[in-house]
Amino acid sequence: MRMVLIAVLTSVVALPAKAQQPSVHATRIAALVEPYLKHPRVNAVSVGVISGDTQWNSHYGLLDGAKSSPPGDKTIYEIGSISKVFTSLLVAEAVESGRLKLDDPISTIMTELATENPDVGRITFRQLSHHVSGLPMTPTNLKPADPTNPFADYDQDQLNEYLLTAKPERKPDVAYEYSNLGVGLLGDLLARQAGISYEELLRQKVTEPLKMSDTGTRLSDKQNTRVAPPHNAALLPDGRWDFGALAGCGGICSTVDDMLLFAKAWLNPPKTSLGKAMELAWKQHRPAQGAERAMGLGWMIAGDGSTRWHNGVTGGYQSMLLISRELNSATILLCNTAGSETDALGEQIFQTVVGMDVKPRTFEKPFDVDAKTVQRLAGRYQLTPGFVMTVQATDVRLQVQLTGQQFLPIFPTSRTEWKYKAVDATLHFELPETGNCPKVTLHQNGAQLPFVRIKE
């Protein structure tokens, strides 16, 4: 099952003497996006930029194929794990308002944990925000009815059941382990304390004060007409993600316009209690330790020690937000194609905005496989009774589903070898001179798993 709300930024954002004005590099930004559209890696991309006192939006590509429209300032996207910045800001607001302390145990809100499961109950709000709580990526009782919408039916009763019985494999603060569960729990606990939903808490404390009218976890019917249709890495239609109890880890949707309001507020926090909470969340709370990055509350801190960033990926979307107070600059990138590698593009755009000379990315030309061969590879293959690989063909593309998991696209390096992008795995098809492929072998983590075609 793909749980891909993971943040990854490994390179250092270098700082030049000063940021440049948009007119200097607008053409360069278009050139950076162009390879992603040409090869293609994305359907549509929306970019928002703040550079000094100037800000602007630009949009590229088409939302859903040749006959569709381009995105615009009010196009709504899922922002995935950038939601974690909002949730950690809600924690900071609760601290500034005196409702809790960062190092309070979570049992101060869910009191039964103190006696029924103290190992979990002693986890602190700070540890949840920093991904050092000892909790795993996802709860072990998350078993989605629809693997393409994994969080949709995970409710508070299931979360309570997990928290009261879980035995974490490691103690808090021992090691960094990125956890959707941890930050989703953070949002849920704050909503419990306030006696309202996470959506309402977000609206009252953040989006309404910042006039972000198109940002939230629940969209109106009218807003739904402006949502960018989601696509997977093969540019095929995918599904939107719904969130239950864990909405705080990745359930927020927004627009470029709203996210620029959000970025601008971080550059110049308002003189309000929310502004104080922003200052608390912005400051470095955890230093870099070995391969572990430095962190604020929710924010990742880049190697330059100044730039704050977070990204997000859901089933059909990818996003990236970078902000530097030192250079009074920010970039937001929203894309309706998951697995599109646009984290690197967002970083390149930000580097261009702050005055670096960045070269457009080059992509290898994809190997072409004719439609007839692709159809010969499609079919259902069995490893063991009940564990089946479904290979589905669309034109000259393939997507694969293993039993209990969602469809993922694969890409050819030859007529018989196809690779995943979402995971480090390869499929090798045995293709006879004529007829359909009788067998496909999955190569992953050193294992070779042979699947044999099922005769329908």
PDB file of C-alpha atoms in Angstrom, residues 2-160:
ATOM      1  CA  ARG A   2       1.369   3.376  -0.985  1.00  0.00           C
ATOM      2  CA  MET A   3       1.581   5.816   1.896  1.00  0.00           C
ATOM      3  CA  VAL A   4       3.516   8.559   0.209  1.00  0.00           C
ATOM      4  CA  LEU A   5       3.103  11.665   2.322  1.00  0.00           C
ATOM      5  CA  ILE A   6       6.847  11.663   2.977  1.00  0.00           C
ATOM      6  CA  ALA A   7       9.084  14.723   2.896  1.00  0.00           C
ATOM      7  CA  VAL A   8      12.436  14.435   1.120  1.00  0.00           C
ATOM      8  CA  LEU A   9      14.852  17.284   0.434  1.00  0.00           C
ATOM      9  CA  THR A  10      18.498  16.296   0.471  1.00  0.00           C
ATOM     10  CA  SER A  11      20.344  19.139  -1.235  1.00  0.00           C
ATOM     11  CA  VAL A  12      21.424  22.390   0.365  1.00  0.00           C
ATOM     12  CA  VAL A  13      19.730  25.604  -0.719  1.00  0.00           C
ATOM     13  CA  ALA A  14      22.636  27.994  -1.309  1.00  0.00           C
ATOM     14  CA  LEU A  15      22.142  31.684  -0.553  1.00  0.00           C
ATOM     15  CA  PRO A  16      23.407  34.406  -2.927  1.00  0.00           C
ATOM     16  CA  ALA A  17      23.911  38.001  -1.902  1.00  0.00           C
ATOM     17  CA  LYS A  18      20.316  39.075  -2.591  1.00  0.00           C
ATOM     18  CA  ALA A  19      17.109  37.965  -4.246  1.00  0.00           C
ATOM     19  CA  GLN A  20      16.405  39.087  -7.803  1.00  0.00           C
ATOM     20  CA  GLN A  21      13.186  40.567  -9.176  1.00  0.00           C
ATOM     21  CA  PRO A  22      10.699  38.371 -11.062  1.00  0.00           C
ATOM     22  CA  SER A  23      11.348  40.019 -14.442  1.00  0.00           C
ATOM     23  CA  VAL A  24      14.931  38.743 -14.314  1.00  0.00           C
ATOM     24  CA  HIS A  25      14.062  35.088 -14.047  1.00  0.00           C
ATOM     25  CA  ALA A  26      10.418  34.513 -15.142  1.00  0.00           C
ATOM     26  CA  THR A  27      11.659  33.082 -18.442  1.00  0.00           C
ATOM     27  CA  ARG A  28      14.090  30.841 -16.583  1.00  0.00           C
ATOM     28  CA  ILE A  29      11.282  29.409 -14.465  1.00  0.00           C
ATOM     29  CA  ALA A  30       9.258  28.570 -17.579  1.00  0.00           C
ATOM     30  CA  ALA A  31      12.354  26.824 -18.958  1.00  0.00           C
ATOM     31  CA  LEU A  32      12.655  24.767 -15.753  1.00  0.00           C
ATOM     32  CA  VAL A  33       9.057  23.578 -16.068  1.00  0.00           C
ATOM     33  CA  GLU A  34       9.233  22.828 -19.795  1.00  0.00           C
ATOM     34  CA  PRO A  35      11.079  19.446 -19.569  1.00  0.00           C
ATOM     35  CA  TYR A  36       8.428  18.148 -17.163  1.00  0.00           C
ATOM     36  CA  LEU A  37       5.711  18.935 -19.718  1.00  0.00           C
ATOM     37  CA  LYS A  38       7.626  17.742 -22.770  1.00  0.00           C
ATOM     38  CA  HIS A  39       8.640  14.246 -21.635  1.00  0.00           C
ATOM     39  CA  PRO A  40       5.978  14.235 -19.979  1.00  0.00           C
ATOM     40  CA  ARG A  41       6.167  14.075 -16.186  1.00  0.00           C
ATOM     41  CA  VAL A  42       3.177  16.243 -15.244  1.00  0.00           C
ATOM     42  CA  ASN A  43      -0.276  17.211 -16.417  1.00  0.00           C
ATOM     43  CA  ALA A  44      -0.448  20.676 -14.879  1.00  0.00           C
ATOM     44  CA  VAL A  45       1.652  22.792 -12.543  1.00  0.00           C
ATOM     45  CA  SER A  46       0.759  25.993 -10.673  1.00  0.00           C
ATOM     46  CA  VAL A  47       3.581  28.095  -9.240  1.00  0.00           C
ATOM     47  CA  GLY A  48       3.404  31.011  -6.816  1.00  0.00           C
ATOM     48  CA  VAL A  49       6.409  33.202  -6.024  1.00  0.00           C
ATOM     49  CA  ILE A  50       7.230  35.910  -3.490  1.00  0.00           C
ATOM     50  CA  SER A  51      10.417  37.862  -4.171  1.00  0.00           C
ATOM     51  CA  GLY A  52      10.891  40.904  -1.963  1.00  0.00           C
ATOM     52  CA  ASP A  53       7.840  43.132  -2.325  1.00  0.00           C
ATOM     53  CA  THR A  54       6.676  41.410  -5.511  1.00  0.00           C
ATOM     54  CA  GLN A  55       4.606  38.282  -5.930  1.00  0.00           C
ATOM     55  CA  TRP A  56       3.096  36.532  -8.928  1.00  0.00           C
ATOM     56  CA  ASN A  57       1.505  33.280 -10.075  1.00  0.00           C
ATOM     57  CA  SER A  58       2.135  31.266 -13.219  1.00  0.00           C
ATOM     58  CA  HIS A  59       0.478  28.134 -14.568  1.00  0.00           C
ATOM     59  CA  TYR A  60       1.636  25.466 -16.985  1.00  0.00           C
ATOM     60  CA  GLY A  61       0.165  22.483 -18.820  1.00  0.00           C
ATOM     61  CA  LEU A  62      -3.414  21.234 -19.024  1.00  0.00           C
ATOM     62  CA  LEU A  63      -5.445  19.786 -16.177  1.00  0.00           C
ATOM     63  CA  ASP A  64      -6.664  16.610 -17.876  1.00  0.00           C
ATOM     64  CA  GLY A  65      -5.321  15.996 -21.367  1.00  0.00           C
ATOM     65  CA  ALA A  66      -5.373  17.718 -24.736  1.00  0.00           C
ATOM     66  CA  LYS A  67      -8.973  18.964 -24.684  1.00  0.00           C
ATOM     67  CA  SER A  68      -8.960  20.217 -21.094  1.00  0.00           C
ATOM     68  CA  SER A  69      -8.321  23.676 -19.663  1.00  0.00           C
ATOM     69  CA  PRO A  70      -5.139  24.994 -17.999  1.00  0.00           C
ATOM     70  CA  PRO A  71      -4.998  25.554 -14.229  1.00  0.00           C
ATOM     71  CA  GLY A  72      -5.502  28.999 -12.728  1.00  0.00           C
ATOM     72  CA  ASP A  73      -5.084  31.001  -9.537  1.00  0.00           C
ATOM     73  CA  LYS A  74      -8.242  29.457  -8.035  1.00  0.00           C
ATOM     74  CA  THR A  75      -7.579  25.846  -9.053  1.00  0.00           C
ATOM     75  CA  ILE A  76      -7.716  23.658  -5.935  1.00  0.00           C
ATOM     76  CA  TYR A  77      -5.149  20.934  -5.264  1.00  0.00           C
ATOM     77  CA  GLU A  78      -4.519  18.479  -2.443  1.00  0.00           C
ATOM     78  CA  ILE A  79      -1.381  19.696  -0.631  1.00  0.00           C
ATOM     79  CA  GLY A  80      -0.668  16.411   1.183  1.00  0.00           C
ATOM     80  CA  SER A  81       1.932  16.622   3.926  1.00  0.00           C
ATOM     81  CA  ILE A  82       2.228  20.394   3.793  1.00  0.00           C
ATOM     82  CA  SER A  83      -0.826  19.934   6.033  1.00  0.00           C
ATOM     83  CA  LYS A  84       1.659  18.986   8.758  1.00  0.00           C
ATOM     84  CA  VAL A  85       2.885  22.597   8.866  1.00  0.00           C
ATOM     85  CA  PHE A  86      -0.693  23.746   9.521  1.00  0.00           C
ATOM     86  CA  THR A  87      -1.163  21.122  12.245  1.00  0.00           C
ATOM     87  CA  SER A  88       2.071  22.059  13.986  1.00  0.00           C
ATOM     88  CA  LEU A  89       1.056  25.715  13.781  1.00  0.00           C
ATOM     89  CA  LEU A  90      -2.138  24.743  15.625  1.00  0.00           C
ATOM     90  CA  VAL A  91       0.060  23.162  18.314  1.00  0.00           C
ATOM     91  CA  ALA A  92       2.101  26.358  18.583  1.00  0.00           C
ATOM     92  CA  GLU A  93      -1.118  28.382  18.846  1.00  0.00           C
ATOM     93  CA  ALA A  94      -2.336  26.149  21.676  1.00  0.00           C
ATOM     94  CA  VAL A  95       0.989  26.670  23.465  1.00  0.00           C
ATOM     95  CA  GLU A  96       0.903  30.457  23.019  1.00  0.00           C
ATOM     96  CA  SER A  97      -2.685  30.489  24.273  1.00  0.00           C
ATOM     97  CA  GLY A  98      -1.704  28.533  27.389  1.00  0.00           C
ATOM     98  CA  ARG A  99      -3.847  25.476  26.618  1.00  0.00           C
ATOM     99  CA  LEU A 100      -0.875  23.110  26.638  1.00  0.00           C
ATOM    100  CA  LYS A 101       2.926  22.921  26.765  1.00  0.00           C
ATOM    101  CA  LEU A 102       5.061  21.356  24.046  1.00  0.00           C
ATOM    102  CA  ASP A 103       6.487  18.836  26.481  1.00  0.00           C
ATOM    103  CA  ASP A 104       3.156  17.871  28.012  1.00  0.00           C
ATOM    104  CA  PRO A 105       2.318  14.193  27.507  1.00  0.00           C
ATOM    105  CA  ILE A 106      -0.600  13.478  25.193  1.00  0.00           C
ATOM    106  CA  SER A 107      -2.369  11.870  28.147  1.00  0.00           C
ATOM    107  CA  THR A 108      -3.178  15.418  29.296  1.00  0.00           C
ATOM    108  CA  ILE A 109      -5.855  15.320  26.586  1.00  0.00           C
ATOM    109  CA  MET A 110      -6.546  11.596  26.231  1.00  0.00           C
ATOM    110  CA  THR A 111      -6.420  10.947  29.974  1.00  0.00           C
ATOM    111  CA  GLU A 112      -7.153   7.215  29.870  1.00  0.00           C
ATOM    112  CA  LEU A 113      -3.753   6.608  28.260  1.00  0.00           C
ATOM    113  CA  ALA A 114      -2.006   7.495  31.542  1.00  0.00           C
ATOM    114  CA  THR A 115      -3.232   4.272  33.131  1.00  0.00           C
ATOM    115  CA  GLU A 116      -4.246   2.019  30.224  1.00  0.00           C
ATOM    116  CA  ASN A 117      -1.215   2.486  27.969  1.00  0.00           C
ATOM    117  CA  PRO A 118       1.396   4.736  29.617  1.00  0.00           C
ATOM    118  CA  ASP A 119       4.054   3.924  26.961  1.00  0.00           C
ATOM    119  CA  VAL A 120       1.917   5.827  24.464  1.00  0.00           C
ATOM    120  CA  GLY A 121       0.461   8.254  26.982  1.00  0.00           C
ATOM    121  CA  ARG A 122       3.860   9.733  27.859  1.00  0.00           C
ATOM    122  CA  ILE A 123       4.587  10.761  24.247  1.00  0.00           C
ATOM    123  CA  THR A 124       4.726  14.557  24.052  1.00  0.00           C
ATOM    124  CA  PHE A 125       3.268  17.012  21.556  1.00  0.00           C
ATOM    125  CA  ARG A 126       6.776  18.106  20.600  1.00  0.00           C
ATOM    126  CA  GLN A 127       7.785  14.518  19.825  1.00  0.00           C
ATOM    127  CA  LEU A 128       4.753  14.050  17.569  1.00  0.00           C
ATOM    128  CA  SER A 129       5.600  17.219  15.625  1.00  0.00           C
ATOM    129  CA  HIS A 130       9.259  16.167  15.245  1.00  0.00           C
ATOM    130  CA  HIS A 131       8.542  12.562  14.152  1.00  0.00           C
ATOM    131  CA  VAL A 132      10.455  11.143  17.124  1.00  0.00           C
ATOM    132  CA  SER A 133       7.483   9.752  19.072  1.00  0.00           C
ATOM    133  CA  GLY A 134       8.362   6.129  18.375  1.00  0.00           C
ATOM    134  CA  LEU A 135       5.046   5.674  16.570  1.00  0.00           C
ATOM    135  CA  PRO A 136       5.191   4.046  13.131  1.00  0.00           C
ATOM    136  CA  MET A 137       4.401   5.593   9.757  1.00  0.00           C
ATOM    137  CA  THR A 138       0.792   4.374   9.887  1.00  0.00           C
ATOM    138  CA  PRO A 139      -1.265   2.589  12.563  1.00  0.00           C
ATOM    139  CA  THR A 140      -1.221  -1.190  12.340  1.00  0.00           C
ATOM    140  CA  ASN A 141      -5.025  -1.339  12.314  1.00  0.00           C
ATOM    141  CA  LEU A 142      -5.271   0.843   9.206  1.00  0.00           C
ATOM    142  CA  LYS A 143      -6.747  -1.618   6.717  1.00  0.00           C
ATOM    143  CA  PRO A 144      -8.448   0.478   4.041  1.00  0.00           C
ATOM    144  CA  ALA A 145     -11.488  -0.844   2.224  1.00  0.00           C
ATOM    145  CA  ASP A 146     -10.230   1.089  -0.818  1.00  0.00           C
ATOM    146  CA  PRO A 147      -6.410   1.034  -1.121  1.00  0.00           C
ATOM    147  CA  THR A 148      -6.542   3.978  -3.538  1.00  0.00           C
ATOM    148  CA  ASN A 149      -8.074   6.106  -0.742  1.00  0.00           C
ATOM    149  CA  PRO A 150      -6.211   4.714   2.277  1.00  0.00           C
ATOM    150  CA  PHE A 151      -7.220   7.095   5.094  1.00  0.00           C
ATOM    151  CA  ALA A 152     -10.880   7.580   4.188  1.00  0.00           C
ATOM    152  CA  ASP A 153     -12.510   5.164   6.611  1.00  0.00           C
ATOM    153  CA  TYR A 154     -10.053   5.440   9.515  1.00  0.00           C
ATOM    154  CA  ASP A 155     -12.155   6.987  12.275  1.00  0.00           C
ATOM    155  CA  GLN A 156     -11.574   8.077  15.843  1.00  0.00           C
ATOM    156  CA  ASP A 157     -12.818   4.772  17.294  1.00  0.00           C
ATOM    157  CA  GLN A 158     -10.122   2.920  15.361  1.00  0.00           C
ATOM    158  CA  LEU A 159      -7.528   5.492  16.423  1.00  0.00           C
ATOM    159  CA  ASN A 160      -8.548   5.071  20.074  1.00  0.00           C
TER     160      ASN A 160
END
